[in-house]
């Protein structure tokens, strides 16, 4: 359809939200502005929807949200006799509004809705799906994206995000829905009165925290260590649950960053509320001179990721990477379970395949089975579900992704910064009682297993031209694969889209036994490697770098060379 015809249709019919009308009028005659809003419809995939809040088919608004929800309702009514769905939301702009509108659409389609009555972390939605045995789940969130974004994540009845097949079928239903005439809805109060929408009460949150607390291994260590914690929820959902769980396990000295304590989708003090970057800790670091904390915690707006900063021996506070925290947590859980005689002989740990291989080496030390899965926590959720079906739920030790996502326990099927925050603080308390800081613990692991420098470099490609550029880069890499990185010959190429791995030394090919994904992996000698993957939620291509050296400096220098060569293939 002609872009201007679409624009005029929206100008005439998109009247449910006055903000949309005002925005559409403000861009009249501005061809590039109109094009960016209408050149495509937001695609629904395994990560649901994500986009800039605003008017148009390429934006997050009441029409794109409810169109997706109508398609989901059609999918659920096809596959379930009495379908039901949990809905939650975070602190982002319009998240609460979108959640209620989605609830009204589901209810109008005969889908029973369990709606959280205030903002809650993403893992609470995953937990509630299984608690209420619903057919699906939705959370309105854009995770750690800037304030102008919102998103719509969709879960299946197992409590993890939809699989590729489910998402594809749902998207087929969505594409059949007209934005203005194809969406059913009903009065919110009438839906509550009829029982089609039911609010989720505080007892469910307390039950969730009970399950999280069960993952605590050394609760006595927390009270003994007198740990001091500075915590920032980054104006998101973590404030209440994280503080509650830390108090439950005996950590009394928690100092919350006041400017970032309460929910605010504008994120006024942190435009990019991502615990992976130093800016997220800027206000927390200002409190260090007065508080002198043992650890700083930051959870992202939907509280499924957690980052930390810790003191070093020079009195400076350093950020620890998601890979480092994942490796330390795994080592802590395995060593303590073994010491207490509760480590299963068939224990399993798991990570995304772009995360540090150091974790796999740690697992070997404790005879723990280790799995590498595609990026996306749903794959870890699937593994937990399979273990549970085999009566092996207790075998699951933990799963993690380098992007600061961790899960211990089987209460959720998504990454959980509530349990992550609890275990990180417990670990810090345990080692504090032994006279160690977390920087000491990490250094010991490096000395034992080698210095791993894992780096992620993102390359942004905005707009319609950017999407074409990204596709062209991936196609070019497949047609003309790089022969070397940092002066090291590539000895292995894995194409996860074709499921073919090739050993370039022997010439032998093998099948990659994972779901197909648009990812290319290159390995060099000594465990060094580069993995290139377009983001599933942002207009970016990411390069995941692994550099291993005999010293921190050697690994860092090699990583720098690998990053430089990875950048060249993005040109």
Coordinates of C-alpha atoms in Angstrom, one line a residue:
X1 CA 0.0 0.0 0.0
X2 CA 1.2 3.5 -0.7
X3 CA 2.8 5.1 2.4
X4 CA 0.8 8.3 2.2
X5 CA -2.5 6.3 1.9
X6 CA -1.6 4.5 5.1
X7 CA -0.6 7.8 6.7
X8 CA -4.0 9.4 5.8
X9 CA -5.9 6.3 7.0
X10 CA -4.2 6.5 10.4
X11 CA -4.8 10.3 10.6
X12 CA -8.5 9.6 10.1
X13 CA -8.9 6.5 12.2
X14 CA -6.2 6.4 14.9
X15 CA -8.3 8.4 17.4
X16 CA -8.2 6.2 20.5
X17 CA -5.0 7.8 21.8
X18 CA -4.8 11.7 21.4
X19 CA -1.0 11.4 21.4
X20 CA -1.1 9.6 18.1
X21 CA -3.3 12.2 16.5
X22 CA -1.0 15.0 17.6
X23 CA 2.1 13.2 16.3
X24 CA 0.5 12.4 12.9
X25 CA -0.5 16.0 12.4
X26 CA 3.0 17.2 13.4
X27 CA 4.6 15.1 10.6
X28 CA 2.3 16.2 7.8
X29 CA 4.3 16.7 4.6
X30 CA 7.5 15.3 6.1
X31 CA 8.1 12.3 3.8
X32 CA 11.0 10.8 5.7
X33 CA 9.2 11.0 9.0
X34 CA 6.1 9.4 7.4
X35 CA 8.2 6.7 5.7
X36 CA 9.9 5.7 8.9
X37 CA 6.6 5.2 10.7
X38 CA 4.9 3.3 7.9
X39 CA 7.5 1.5 5.7
X40 CA 6.8 -1.7 7.5
X41 CA 4.7 -3.3 10.2
X42 CA 6.5 -4.3 13.4
X43 CA 7.3 -8.0 13.0
X44 CA 6.2 -10.4 15.7
X45 CA 8.9 -13.0 16.5
X46 CA 10.0 -15.1 19.4
X47 CA 10.9 -11.8 21.2
X48 CA 7.4 -10.5 20.4
X49 CA 7.3 -6.9 19.3
X50 CA 9.7 -4.0 20.1
X51 CA 9.8 -0.5 18.7
X52 CA 9.7 3.2 19.3
X53 CA 6.5 4.4 21.0
X54 CA 4.4 6.5 18.6
X55 CA 2.1 6.5 15.6
X56 CA 2.2 4.2 12.7
X57 CA 2.6 0.5 11.8
X58 CA 6.3 0.6 12.6
X59 CA 5.7 2.0 16.1
X60 CA 4.4 0.7 19.5
X61 CA 0.9 2.0 20.1
X62 CA -2.5 0.9 21.1
X63 CA -3.3 -0.4 17.5
X64 CA -0.1 -2.4 17.0
X65 CA -0.4 -3.8 20.6
X66 CA -4.0 -4.8 20.2
X67 CA -3.6 -6.1 16.7
X68 CA -0.9 -8.4 18.0
X69 CA -3.1 -9.4 20.9
X70 CA -6.0 -10.1 18.6
X71 CA -3.7 -12.4 16.6
X72 CA -2.6 -14.1 19.8
X73 CA -6.2 -14.6 20.9
X74 CA -7.0 -16.2 17.6
X75 CA -4.0 -18.5 18.0
X76 CA -5.0 -19.4 21.6
X77 CA -8.6 -20.1 20.7
X78 CA -7.4 -22.4 17.9
X79 CA -5.2 -24.5 20.3
X80 CA -6.9 -24.3 23.7
X81 CA -10.4 -25.2 24.7
X82 CA -10.5 -22.6 27.6
X83 CA -7.6 -20.3 26.9
X84 CA -6.1 -18.0 29.5
X85 CA -3.2 -15.5 29.7
X86 CA -1.1 -13.7 32.4
X87 CA -0.4 -10.0 31.6
X88 CA 2.3 -7.9 33.3
X89 CA 4.0 -4.6 32.6
X90 CA 7.0 -2.6 33.6
X91 CA 7.6 1.1 34.2
X92 CA 7.9 2.1 30.6
X93 CA 5.8 4.9 29.0
X94 CA 2.3 3.5 28.3
X95 CA 3.1 0.0 29.6
X96 CA 0.2 0.1 32.1
X97 CA -2.1 1.5 29.4
X98 CA -1.1 -1.1 26.8
X99 CA -1.5 -3.9 29.3
X100 CA -5.1 -3.0 30.1
X101 CA -6.0 -2.6 26.4
X102 CA -4.4 -6.0 25.7
X103 CA -6.5 -7.5 28.6
X104 CA -9.7 -6.0 27.1
X105 CA -8.9 -7.5 23.7
X106 CA -8.2 -11.0 25.1
X107 CA -11.3 -10.9 27.3
X108 CA -13.5 -9.9 24.4
X109 CA -12.2 -13.0 22.6
X110 CA -13.1 -15.3 25.5
X111 CA -9.5 -15.5 26.8
X112 CA -9.4 -15.4 30.7
X113 CA -6.8 -12.8 31.8
X114 CA -4.8 -12.7 35.0
X115 CA -3.5 -9.2 35.3
X116 CA -0.9 -7.9 37.7
X117 CA -2.3 -4.9 39.5
X118 CA 1.0 -3.1 39.6
X119 CA 4.3 -3.3 37.7
X120 CA 6.3 -6.5 38.3
X121 CA 9.5 -8.0 37.0
X122 CA 9.5 -10.2 33.9
X123 CA 10.3 -13.4 35.9
X124 CA 7.1 -12.9 37.9
X125 CA 5.1 -13.3 34.6
X126 CA 6.9 -16.5 33.8
X127 CA 6.2 -17.7 37.4
X128 CA 2.5 -16.8 37.2
X129 CA 2.0 -18.6 33.9
X130 CA 2.9 -21.9 35.6
X131 CA 1.2 -21.1 38.9
X132 CA -2.2 -20.3 37.2
X133 CA -1.6 -22.9 34.4
X134 CA -2.4 -20.4 31.7
X135 CA -2.1 -20.9 28.0
X136 CA 0.2 -17.9 27.5
X137 CA 1.7 -14.8 29.0
X138 CA 2.4 -11.2 27.9
X139 CA 4.6 -8.5 29.4
X140 CA 4.8 -5.0 28.2
X141 CA 8.5 -4.1 28.3
X142 CA 11.4 -3.1 26.2
X143 CA 13.9 -4.4 28.7
X144 CA 17.0 -2.2 28.8
X145 CA 16.3 -0.1 25.7
X146 CA 16.2 3.8 25.8
X147 CA 13.0 5.5 27.0
X148 CA 11.5 6.0 23.6
X149 CA 11.0 2.2 23.2
X150 CA 8.4 -0.2 24.4
X151 CA 7.8 -3.8 23.6
X152 CA 5.5 -6.8 23.9
X153 CA 7.0 -10.1 24.9
X154 CA 4.9 -13.2 24.6
X155 CA 5.2 -16.6 26.4
X156 CA 3.8 -20.0 25.9
X157 CA 2.2 -22.3 28.6
X158 CA 5.5 -23.5 29.8
X159 CA 6.5 -20.0 31.0
X160 CA 9.2 -19.3 28.4
X161 CA 9.0 -17.1 25.3
X162 CA 7.3 -18.6 22.3
X163 CA 9.2 -21.0 20.1
X164 CA 9.9 -20.1 16.5
X165 CA 7.0 -22.3 15.3
X166 CA 4.5 -20.8 17.8
X167 CA 5.6 -17.2 17.0
X168 CA 5.4 -17.8 13.3
X169 CA 1.8 -19.2 13.5
X170 CA 0.8 -16.3 15.8
X171 CA 2.3 -13.8 13.3
X172 CA 0.2 -15.4 10.5
X173 CA -2.9 -14.7 12.6
X174 CA -1.7 -11.1 13.3
X175 CA -1.2 -10.3 9.7
X176 CA -4.9 -11.1 9.0
X177 CA -6.1 -8.5 11.5
X178 CA -7.0 -5.0 10.3
X179 CA -5.6 -2.3 12.6
X180 CA -9.0 -0.5 12.9
X181 CA -11.8 -3.0 12.1
X182 CA -10.3 -6.4 13.1
X183 CA -9.7 -5.9 16.8
X184 CA -12.3 -7.0 19.4
X185 CA -12.5 -5.2 22.7
X186 CA -14.8 -4.8 25.7
X187 CA -15.3 -2.5 28.7
X188 CA -12.6 -3.1 31.3
X189 CA -14.9 -2.9 34.3
X190 CA -17.4 -5.2 32.6
X191 CA -14.6 -7.7 32.0
X192 CA -13.6 -7.6 35.7
X193 CA -17.3 -8.0 36.8
X194 CA -17.7 -11.1 34.5
X195 CA -14.5 -12.7 35.8
X196 CA -12.8 -12.5 32.4
X197 CA -10.1 -10.3 33.9
X198 CA -8.8 -11.1 37.4
X199 CA -6.2 -9.1 39.3
X200 CA -3.2 -11.0 40.6
X201 CA -2.7 -10.3 44.3
X202 CA 0.3 -9.9 46.6
X203 CA 0.1 -13.5 47.6
X204 CA 1.5 -14.5 44.2
X205 CA 4.5 -12.2 44.6
X206 CA 5.2 -13.6 48.1
X207 CA 5.0 -17.1 46.6
X208 CA 7.4 -16.2 43.9
X209 CA 9.8 -14.8 46.6
X210 CA 9.4 -18.0 48.5
X211 CA 10.7 -20.0 45.5
X212 CA 13.5 -17.6 44.9
X213 CA 14.6 -17.8 48.6
X214 CA 14.9 -21.6 48.3
X215 CA 17.9 -21.1 46.1
X216 CA 19.9 -19.6 49.0
X217 CA 22.7 -22.0 49.9
X218 CA 24.4 -20.2 52.8
X219 CA 21.9 -17.9 54.4
X220 CA 23.9 -17.7 57.6
X221 CA 26.7 -16.1 55.6
X222 CA 24.6 -13.0 54.8
X223 CA 23.9 -11.9 58.4
X224 CA 27.5 -12.7 59.5
X225 CA 29.1 -10.6 56.8
X226 CA 27.3 -7.4 57.6
X227 CA 27.3 -6.8 53.8
X228 CA 26.7 -3.2 52.6
X229 CA 24.8 -2.9 49.3
X230 CA 24.0 0.1 47.1
X231 CA 21.1 -0.8 44.8
X232 CA 19.5 0.9 41.9
X233 CA 16.4 -0.4 40.2
X234 CA 17.0 2.2 37.5
X235 CA 13.4 3.5 37.8
X236 CA 12.1 0.0 37.0
X237 CA 10.3 -2.9 38.6
X238 CA 13.0 -4.3 40.8
X239 CA 12.7 -1.9 43.8
X240 CA 10.2 -3.9 45.9
X241 CA 11.1 -7.5 45.1
X242 CA 14.9 -7.1 45.2
X243 CA 14.8 -5.3 48.5
X244 CA 12.4 -7.8 50.0
X245 CA 14.5 -10.8 49.0
X246 CA 17.7 -9.3 50.3
X247 CA 16.0 -8.5 53.6
X248 CA 14.7 -12.1 53.8
X249 CA 18.2 -13.6 53.6
X250 CA 19.6 -11.3 56.2
X251 CA 21.1 -8.4 54.3
X252 CA 20.0 -5.4 56.2
X253 CA 22.2 -2.6 54.9
X254 CA 20.7 -1.9 51.5
X255 CA 21.1 1.7 50.3
X256 CA 18.8 2.6 47.4
X257 CA 19.8 5.3 44.9
X258 CA 17.0 7.9 45.6
X259 CA 16.9 9.4 42.1
X260 CA 16.4 6.0 40.6
X261 CA 14.2 4.3 43.2
X262 CA 10.7 5.0 41.9
X263 CA 9.2 3.9 38.6
X264 CA 9.7 6.4 35.8
X265 CA 9.6 5.4 32.1
X266 CA 11.5 8.6 31.1
X267 CA 14.6 7.3 33.0
X268 CA 15.6 11.0 33.7
X269 CA 19.0 10.2 35.2
X270 CA 19.9 7.3 33.0
X271 CA 18.8 7.6 29.3
X272 CA 20.0 4.1 28.5
X273 CA 18.9 2.0 31.5
X274 CA 21.2 -0.9 30.8
X275 CA 23.2 -2.5 33.7
X276 CA 25.8 -3.6 31.1
X277 CA 27.1 0.0 30.8
X278 CA 28.9 2.2 33.3
X279 CA 26.4 5.1 32.9
X280 CA 23.8 2.9 34.8
X281 CA 26.0 3.1 37.9
X282 CA 26.8 6.8 37.7
X283 CA 24.5 7.8 40.6
X284 CA 25.2 4.7 42.6
X285 CA 29.0 5.4 42.4
X286 CA 28.4 8.9 43.8
X287 CA 27.1 7.3 47.0
X288 CA 30.2 5.2 47.5
X289 CA 32.4 7.7 49.4
X290 CA 29.7 7.9 52.1
X291 CA 28.4 4.4 52.2
X292 CA 31.6 2.4 51.4
X293 CA 29.6 -0.6 50.0
X294 CA 30.9 -4.1 49.4
X295 CA 28.9 -4.3 46.2
X296 CA 26.7 -2.2 43.9
X297 CA 23.7 -3.7 42.1
X298 CA 21.7 -2.4 39.2
X299 CA 18.7 -4.1 37.7
X300 CA 17.2 -3.1 34.4
X301 CA 13.6 -1.8 34.1
X302 CA 11.9 -5.2 33.8
X303 CA 14.3 -6.7 36.4
X304 CA 15.4 -9.7 34.4
X305 CA 19.1 -8.5 34.2
X306 CA 21.4 -7.5 36.9
X307 CA 24.9 -5.9 36.8
X308 CA 27.4 -5.3 39.6
X309 CA 30.3 -3.0 40.5
X310 CA 32.7 -4.1 43.2
X311 CA 35.7 -2.5 45.0
X312 CA 39.2 -3.4 44.1
X313 CA 42.3 -3.3 46.3
X314 CA 43.0 0.4 45.2
X315 CA 39.6 1.5 46.6
X316 CA 38.2 2.0 43.1
X317 CA 34.9 0.4 42.0
X318 CA 35.1 -1.7 38.9
X319 CA 32.2 -3.1 36.8
X320 CA 32.2 -6.9 36.4
X321 CA 31.0 -8.3 33.1
X322 CA 28.1 -10.7 32.7
X323 CA 30.5 -13.4 31.7
X324 CA 32.6 -12.9 34.9
X325 CA 29.5 -12.9 37.2
X326 CA 28.1 -15.9 35.4
X327 CA 31.4 -17.8 35.8
X328 CA 31.7 -16.8 39.5
X329 CA 28.1 -17.8 40.3
X330 CA 28.5 -21.1 38.6
X331 CA 31.8 -21.8 40.5
X332 CA 30.1 -20.7 43.8
X333 CA 27.0 -22.9 43.4
X334 CA 29.0 -25.9 42.3
X335 CA 31.6 -25.6 45.0
X336 CA 29.1 -25.0 47.8
X337 CA 26.7 -27.7 46.6
X338 CA 29.6 -30.2 46.5
X339 CA 30.9 -29.1 50.0
X340 CA 27.4 -29.6 51.4
X341 CA 27.0 -33.0 49.7
X342 CA 24.0 -31.8 47.6
X343 CA 25.5 -31.7 44.2
X344 CA 23.7 -34.2 42.0
X345 CA 25.8 -36.7 40.0
X346 CA 23.8 -35.7 37.0
X347 CA 23.9 -32.0 37.5
X348 CA 23.5 -29.7 34.5
X349 CA 24.6 -26.1 33.9
X350 CA 23.9 -24.1 30.7
X351 CA 24.8 -20.9 28.9
X352 CA 24.1 -19.2 25.6
X353 CA 26.8 -20.2 23.1
X354 CA 28.0 -16.6 22.8
X355 CA 28.8 -16.5 26.5
X356 CA 32.2 -17.3 28.0
X357 CA 33.7 -20.8 27.6
X358 CA 35.3 -20.3 31.0
X359 CA 32.0 -21.6 32.5
X360 CA 32.3 -24.9 30.7
X361 CA 35.9 -25.4 32.1
X362 CA 34.6 -24.7 35.6
X363 CA 31.8 -27.2 35.1
X364 CA 34.2 -29.9 34.1
X365 CA 36.1 -29.5 37.3
X366 CA 33.0 -30.5 39.2
X367 CA 31.9 -33.2 36.7
X368 CA 28.8 -31.2 35.9
X369 CA 27.2 -31.7 32.5
X370 CA 27.3 -28.5 30.4
X371 CA 25.1 -27.3 27.6
X372 CA 25.6 -24.5 25.1
X373 CA 22.4 -23.3 23.6
X374 CA 21.4 -20.6 21.1
X375 CA 21.0 -17.0 22.4
X376 CA 17.6 -16.5 23.9
X377 CA 16.6 -17.6 27.4
X378 CA 13.7 -19.6 26.0
X379 CA 16.2 -22.3 25.0
X380 CA 17.3 -22.5 28.6
X381 CA 13.7 -22.5 29.7
X382 CA 13.1 -25.4 27.3
X383 CA 16.0 -27.4 28.8
X384 CA 14.6 -26.9 32.3
X385 CA 11.2 -28.0 31.2
X386 CA 12.7 -31.2 29.7
X387 CA 14.6 -31.9 32.9
X388 CA 11.4 -31.4 34.9
X389 CA 9.5 -33.8 32.7
X390 CA 12.3 -36.4 33.3
X391 CA 12.0 -35.9 37.1
X392 CA 15.4 -34.1 37.1
X393 CA 14.4 -30.6 38.0
X394 CA 16.9 -30.6 40.9
X395 CA 19.7 -31.4 38.5
X396 CA 19.5 -27.8 37.1
X397 CA 22.3 -25.8 38.7
X398 CA 22.0 -22.5 36.8
X399 CA 21.8 -20.9 33.3
X400 CA 23.2 -17.6 32.1
X401 CA 23.8 -15.3 29.2
X402 CA 26.6 -12.9 28.8
X403 CA 24.1 -10.0 28.6
X404 CA 23.7 -10.1 32.5
X405 CA 20.8 -12.7 32.6
X406 CA 21.0 -15.4 35.2
X407 CA 18.6 -18.1 36.6
X408 CA 19.0 -20.6 39.4
X409 CA 16.0 -22.7 40.4
X410 CA 13.0 -23.8 38.3
X411 CA 10.5 -21.3 39.5
X412 CA 10.8 -19.3 36.3
X413 CA 11.6 -20.1 32.7
X414 CA 13.2 -16.7 32.0
X415 CA 16.2 -14.9 33.3
X416 CA 15.6 -13.5 36.8
X417 CA 17.4 -10.6 38.4
X418 CA 15.6 -11.2 41.7
X419 CA 17.3 -14.5 42.2
X420 CA 20.4 -13.2 40.5
X421 CA 20.7 -10.3 42.9
X422 CA 20.1 -12.6 45.9
X423 CA 22.8 -15.1 44.9
X424 CA 25.3 -12.4 43.9
X425 CA 24.9 -10.8 47.4
X426 CA 25.0 -14.2 49.1
X427 CA 28.2 -15.0 47.2
X428 CA 29.8 -11.7 48.1
X429 CA 28.9 -12.2 51.8
X430 CA 30.3 -15.7 51.8
X431 CA 33.6 -14.7 50.3
X432 CA 33.7 -11.6 52.6
X433 CA 33.6 -13.9 55.5
X434 CA 36.7 -15.7 54.1
X435 CA 38.5 -12.3 53.7
X436 CA 38.1 -12.1 49.9
X437 CA 36.6 -9.6 47.6
X438 CA 34.9 -10.6 44.4
X439 CA 37.8 -9.3 42.4
X440 CA 40.0 -11.8 44.3
X441 CA 37.6 -14.6 43.4
X442 CA 37.7 -13.8 39.8
X443 CA 41.4 -13.5 39.7
X444 CA 41.7 -17.0 41.2
X445 CA 39.5 -18.4 38.5
X446 CA 41.6 -16.7 35.8
X447 CA 44.8 -18.1 37.3
X448 CA 43.4 -21.6 37.4
X449 CA 41.7 -21.7 33.9
X450 CA 43.4 -18.9 31.9
X451 CA 42.5 -15.3 31.3
X452 CA 39.4 -15.0 29.2
X453 CA 38.6 -11.6 27.7
X454 CA 35.1 -11.7 26.3
X455 CA 34.0 -8.6 24.5
X456 CA 30.8 -7.7 22.7
X457 CA 30.8 -5.0 20.0
X458 CA 27.6 -3.7 18.6
X459 CA 27.2 -2.1 15.1
X460 CA 24.0 0.0 14.7
X461 CA 22.0 0.2 11.4
X462 CA 19.0 2.5 11.8
X463 CA 15.9 2.7 9.6
X464 CA 14.9 0.9 6.4
X465 CA 18.3 1.3 4.8
X466 CA 19.9 -0.1 7.9
X467 CA 17.9 -3.4 7.8
X468 CA 19.0 -3.9 4.2
X469 CA 22.6 -3.2 5.1
X470 CA 22.5 -5.8 7.9
X471 CA 21.0 -8.4 5.6
X472 CA 23.7 -7.6 3.0
X473 CA 26.6 -8.0 5.5
X474 CA 25.4 -11.4 6.6
X475 CA 25.0 -12.5 3.0
X476 CA 28.4 -11.2 2.1
X477 CA 30.0 -13.1 5.0
X478 CA 28.4 -16.3 3.8
X479 CA 29.5 -15.8 0.2
X480 CA 33.1 -14.6 1.2
X481 CA 33.9 -15.9 4.6
X482 CA 36.9 -14.2 6.4
X483 CA 40.1 -16.4 6.3
X484 CA 41.7 -14.9 9.4
X485 CA 41.2 -12.6 12.5
X486 CA 44.0 -10.9 14.3
X487 CA 46.5 -12.7 12.2
X488 CA 45.2 -16.1 13.2
X489 CA 43.8 -18.5 10.6
X490 CA 40.1 -19.4 10.9
X491 CA 40.1 -23.1 11.5
X492 CA 36.3 -23.6 12.0
X493 CA 33.2 -22.0 10.5
X494 CA 29.7 -22.6 11.9
X495 CA 26.7 -21.4 10.0
X496 CA 23.7 -21.7 12.3
X497 CA 21.3 -20.7 9.5
X498 CA 22.3 -23.7 7.4
X499 CA 23.1 -25.9 10.4
X500 CA 26.5 -26.7 8.8
X501 CA 29.8 -26.6 10.7
X502 CA 33.1 -27.0 8.7
X503 CA 36.5 -27.9 10.0
X504 CA 38.8 -26.0 7.7
X505 CA 41.9 -28.1 8.6
X506 CA 40.4 -31.5 7.8
X507 CA 37.6 -30.3 5.4
X508 CA 35.1 -32.3 7.4
X509 CA 31.5 -31.0 7.7
X510 CA 29.1 -31.7 10.5
X511 CA 25.6 -30.8 11.5
X512 CA 24.9 -28.2 14.2
X513 CA 22.3 -29.8 16.4
X514 CA 20.5 -26.6 17.4
X515 CA 17.5 -24.7 15.9
X516 CA 18.4 -22.6 12.9
X517 CA 19.5 -19.1 13.6
X518 CA 21.1 -16.3 11.6
X519 CA 24.5 -16.6 13.3
X520 CA 28.0 -17.2 12.0
X521 CA 30.8 -18.5 14.2
X522 CA 34.5 -18.5 13.5
X523 CA 37.1 -20.2 15.6
X524 CA 40.9 -19.9 15.7
X525 CA 43.6 -21.8 17.5
X526 CA 43.7 -21.7 21.3
X527 CA 40.0 -21.3 21.8
X528 CA 39.9 -17.8 20.4
X529 CA 36.9 -16.9 18.3
X530 CA 34.4 -14.4 16.8
X531 CA 30.7 -14.9 16.6
X532 CA 28.5 -12.6 14.5
X533 CA 24.8 -12.3 15.1
X534 CA 22.1 -9.7 14.2
X535 CA 20.2 -8.7 17.3
X536 CA 16.6 -10.1 17.5
X537 CA 15.3 -6.9 19.2
X538 CA 17.4 -4.0 18.0
X539 CA 18.8 -2.7 14.7
X540 CA 22.2 -4.0 15.4
X541 CA 24.7 -6.7 14.5
X542 CA 26.7 -7.9 17.4
X543 CA 30.2 -9.4 17.3
X544 CA 31.1 -11.6 20.3
X545 CA 34.8 -11.9 20.8
X546 CA 36.7 -14.5 22.8
X547 CA 40.4 -13.9 23.5
X548 CA 42.4 -16.2 25.8
X549 CA 45.8 -15.3 27.1
X550 CA 48.3 -16.2 29.8
X551 CA 47.8 -12.8 31.4
X552 CA 45.0 -10.2 31.6
X553 CA 47.0 -7.8 29.4
X554 CA 47.7 -10.5 26.8
X555 CA 44.1 -11.5 26.5
X556 CA 43.0 -7.8 26.4
X557 CA 45.5 -7.0 23.6
X558 CA 44.4 -9.9 21.5
X559 CA 40.7 -9.0 22.1
X560 CA 41.4 -5.5 20.7
X561 CA 42.9 -7.0 17.5
X562 CA 39.9 -9.3 17.1
X563 CA 37.5 -6.4 17.6
X564 CA 39.3 -4.4 15.0
X565 CA 39.1 -7.1 12.4
X566 CA 35.5 -7.9 13.2
X567 CA 34.7 -4.2 12.6
X568 CA 36.2 -4.4 9.1
X569 CA 33.7 -7.1 8.0
X570 CA 30.9 -4.7 9.0
X571 CA 31.9 -2.0 6.6

